Tab-separated table of C-alpha atoms in Angstrom:
chain	number	residue	atom	x	y	z
F	1	MET	CA	0.352	-0.217	0.086
F	2	VAL	CA	1.601	3.690	-1.291
F	3	SER	CA	2.087	5.819	2.135
F	4	LEU	CA	0.455	8.790	1.391
F	5	LYS	CA	2.245	10.979	4.223
F	6	TYR	CA	0.714	14.516	2.367
F	7	LEU	CA	-2.585	13.699	3.099
F	8	GLN	CA	-3.156	11.973	6.288
F	9	GLY	CA	-5.077	14.636	7.791
F	10	TYR	CA	-7.650	13.934	5.238
F	11	PRO	CA	-10.630	11.426	5.715
F	12	VAL	CA	-10.228	8.057	4.173
F	13	ALA	CA	-12.570	8.116	1.786
F	14	LEU	CA	-10.320	10.596	-0.298
F	15	GLN	CA	-7.255	8.980	0.431
F	16	GLN	CA	-8.860	6.029	-1.305
F	17	GLN	CA	-9.377	8.371	-4.442
F	18	VAL	CA	-5.867	8.915	-4.953
F	19	ARG	CA	-5.264	5.542	-3.837
F	20	GLN	CA	-7.043	4.350	-7.263
F	21	LEU	CA	-5.171	7.185	-9.304
F	22	ILE	CA	-2.171	5.471	-8.138
F	23	ALA	CA	-3.423	2.005	-8.913
F	24	ASP	CA	-4.571	2.615	-12.040
F	25	ASP	CA	-1.185	5.111	-12.619
F	26	ARG	CA	-3.522	8.230	-13.740
F	27	LEU	CA	-2.627	10.489	-10.660
F	28	GLY	CA	0.677	12.384	-12.763
F	29	ASP	CA	-1.763	12.690	-15.443
F	30	TYR	CA	-5.251	13.816	-13.596
F	31	LEU	CA	-2.617	16.832	-12.172
F	32	ALA	CA	-0.672	17.696	-15.907
F	33	GLN	CA	-4.422	18.214	-16.863
F	34	ARG	CA	-5.535	20.000	-14.336
F	35	TYR	CA	-2.329	22.033	-13.433
F	36	PRO	CA	-0.608	22.166	-17.248
F	37	GLY	CA	2.817	24.224	-17.604
F	38	ARG	CA	4.717	25.971	-14.630
F	39	HIS	CA	5.079	29.361	-13.587
F	40	GLU	CA	7.970	32.168	-14.922
F	41	VAL	CA	8.758	33.085	-11.327
F	42	GLN	CA	11.898	32.012	-11.388
F	43	SER	CA	14.642	34.190	-9.488
F	44	ASP	CA	14.212	35.633	-5.830
F	45	LYS	CA	13.798	39.463	-7.404
F	46	ALA	CA	10.949	37.835	-9.323
F	47	LEU	CA	9.578	36.355	-6.553
F	48	TYR	CA	10.191	39.374	-4.046
F	49	GLY	CA	7.797	40.992	-6.648
F	50	TYR	CA	5.414	38.495	-6.884
F	51	VAL	CA	4.614	38.214	-3.213
F	52	MET	CA	4.623	41.761	-2.792
F	53	ALA	CA	2.282	42.036	-5.623
F	54	LEU	CA	0.043	39.835	-4.035
F	55	LYS	CA	0.728	41.796	-0.125
F	56	GLN	CA	-0.481	44.982	-1.891
F	57	GLU	CA	-3.744	43.644	-3.472
F	58	HIS	CA	-4.898	41.655	-0.421
F	59	LEU	CA	-3.377	42.596	3.085
F	60	LYS	CA	-2.408	46.672	2.051
F	61	ASN	CA	-1.963	47.222	6.041
F	62	ALA	CA	0.205	44.280	6.654
F	63	PRO	CA	3.898	44.552	8.366
F	64	THR	CA	6.749	45.093	5.588
F	65	ILE	CA	8.337	42.166	4.531
F	66	ASP	CA	11.824	42.739	4.523
F	67	LYS	CA	12.782	39.352	2.146
F	68	VAL	CA	11.653	37.016	-0.090
F	69	LEU	CA	13.344	34.020	-1.682
F	70	TYR	CA	13.847	30.379	-2.971
F	71	ASP	CA	15.551	28.752	-0.140
F	72	ASN	CA	17.384	24.835	-1.066
F	73	ARG	CA	17.633	24.523	2.883
F	74	LEU	CA	13.442	23.796	3.056
F	75	ASP	CA	12.856	20.210	2.498
F	76	LEU	CA	10.011	17.682	2.602
F	77	THR	CA	10.971	16.038	5.391
F	78	HIS	CA	10.868	18.940	8.322
F	79	ARG	CA	6.963	19.894	6.609
F	80	ALA	CA	8.212	23.006	5.231
F	81	LEU	CA	6.828	24.317	1.883
F	82	GLY	CA	7.341	27.533	2.761
F	83	LEU	CA	8.730	29.718	5.641
F	84	HIS	CA	7.726	32.921	7.444
F	85	THR	CA	9.859	34.285	10.167
F	86	ALA	CA	10.872	37.546	11.945
F	87	ILE	CA	14.012	38.323	13.163
F	88	SER	CA	14.746	40.754	15.667
F	89	ARG	CA	17.942	42.751	16.170
F	90	VAL	CA	18.949	45.442	18.153
F	91	GLN	CA	20.241	48.145	16.562
F	92	GLY	CA	21.296	51.243	18.305
F	93	GLY	CA	18.873	51.563	21.370
F	94	LYS	CA	16.041	50.429	19.066
F	95	LEU	CA	14.808	46.193	18.763
F	96	LYS	CA	14.213	46.290	14.472
F	97	ALA	CA	11.983	42.894	13.464
F	98	LYS	CA	12.708	42.159	9.724
F	99	LYS	CA	10.256	39.619	8.204
F	100	GLU	CA	11.292	37.406	5.950
F	101	ILE	CA	9.231	34.757	3.417
F	102	ARG	CA	11.228	31.524	2.182
F	103	VAL	CA	9.328	29.157	-0.305
F	104	ALA	CA	10.991	26.026	-0.793
F	105	SER	CA	12.914	25.584	-3.988
F	106	LEU	CA	11.025	22.886	-5.603
F	107	PHE	CA	8.631	25.438	-6.347
F	108	ARG	CA	10.246	26.767	-9.151
F	109	GLU	CA	9.288	24.110	-11.004
F	110	ALA	CA	5.591	23.871	-9.588
F	111	ALA	CA	2.226	25.106	-11.405
F	112	PRO	CA	1.571	28.684	-11.005
F	113	ALA	CA	-1.533	27.963	-8.626
F	114	PHE	CA	0.812	25.470	-6.581
F	115	LEU	CA	2.962	28.366	-6.179
F	116	GLN	CA	0.581	31.359	-5.603
F	117	MET	CA	-0.809	28.675	-3.046
F	118	ILE	CA	2.454	28.359	-0.515
F	119	VAL	CA	2.695	32.293	-0.880
F	120	VAL	CA	-0.857	32.741	0.278
F	121	HIS	CA	0.041	30.659	2.777
F	122	GLU	CA	2.622	32.283	4.139
F	123	LEU	CA	1.065	35.915	3.825
F	124	ALA	CA	-2.155	34.732	5.750
F	125	HIS	CA	1.200	34.292	8.673
F	126	LEU	CA	1.640	38.262	8.755
F	127	LYS	CA	-2.161	38.385	9.724
F	128	GLU	CA	-2.848	35.095	11.926
F	129	ALA	CA	-0.005	33.378	13.274
F	130	ASP	CA	-2.249	29.922	14.010
F	131	HIS	CA	-3.689	27.897	11.605
F	132	ASN	CA	-7.518	28.637	12.779
F	133	LYS	CA	-10.288	29.013	10.707
F	134	ALA	CA	-9.431	32.884	10.673
F	135	PHE	CA	-6.162	31.632	8.898
F	136	TYR	CA	-8.083	29.460	6.377
F	137	LYS	CA	-11.170	32.097	5.511
F	138	LEU	CA	-8.023	34.597	5.380
F	139	CYS	CA	-6.283	31.832	2.411
F	140	ASP	CA	-9.576	30.927	0.781
F	141	HIS	CA	-10.313	34.910	0.397
F	142	MET	CA	-6.916	36.034	-0.954
F	143	LEU	CA	-7.260	32.903	-3.468
F	144	PRO	CA	-10.255	30.957	-3.910
F	145	GLY	CA	-10.604	27.376	-4.096
F	146	TYR	CA	-7.326	27.563	-1.936
F	147	ALA	CA	-8.173	23.899	0.082
F	148	GLN	CA	-8.945	22.342	-2.972
F	149	ILE	CA	-5.426	23.718	-4.433
F	150	GLU	CA	-3.495	22.319	-0.949
F	151	PHE	CA	-5.181	19.038	-1.308
F	152	ASP	CA	-4.034	18.686	-5.164
F	153	LEU	CA	-0.471	19.883	-3.700
F	154	ARG	CA	-0.441	17.312	-1.184
F	155	MET	CA	-1.135	14.870	-4.256
F	156	TYR	CA	1.423	16.536	-6.397
F	157	LEU	CA	4.358	16.035	-3.542
F	158	THR	CA	2.895	12.252	-3.398
F	159	TRP	CA	3.569	12.172	-7.245
F	160	ARG	CA	6.765	13.671	-6.697
F	161	GLU	CA	7.924	11.401	-4.322
F	162	MET	CA	6.901	8.273	-5.973
F	163	THR	CA	8.408	9.200	-9.234
F	164	ALA	CA	12.037	10.205	-7.466
F	165	ALA	CA	11.677	6.510	-6.118
F	166	ASN	CA	11.185	4.531	-8.949
């Protein structure tokens, strides 16, 4: 039986549907049909511009983001697809906080919707620290259909891991 570690929190019926796609060797085709192509946001500079445009559109009053980049060190073993951090430093007599968003490098090769989902997720953390109802409501406001895209992203990660193992 195929391990669905990225889909463990989902109902058994949904997991069974994914297992059936895998058994029929159709998971890759399903994902390619639903999410064709890759995005063109390839550099850290382009990613910064992409994130700032989404922030400006949906979260104008959120704290400023000082740094955005693709990070080779983020990996799936730590379940980190993206990361938001606030680094506080003392400069002179003042405490300065710098906010960063890091996106796992594997998303350079992903579909546009998957990159947008990761960025929306990290931006939502600027307003909501926890993964609560308000957090997911904000995610869905910034990206309608957020929950379905997150589920499909988890299927993509499962497929990616399966194809890498073969």
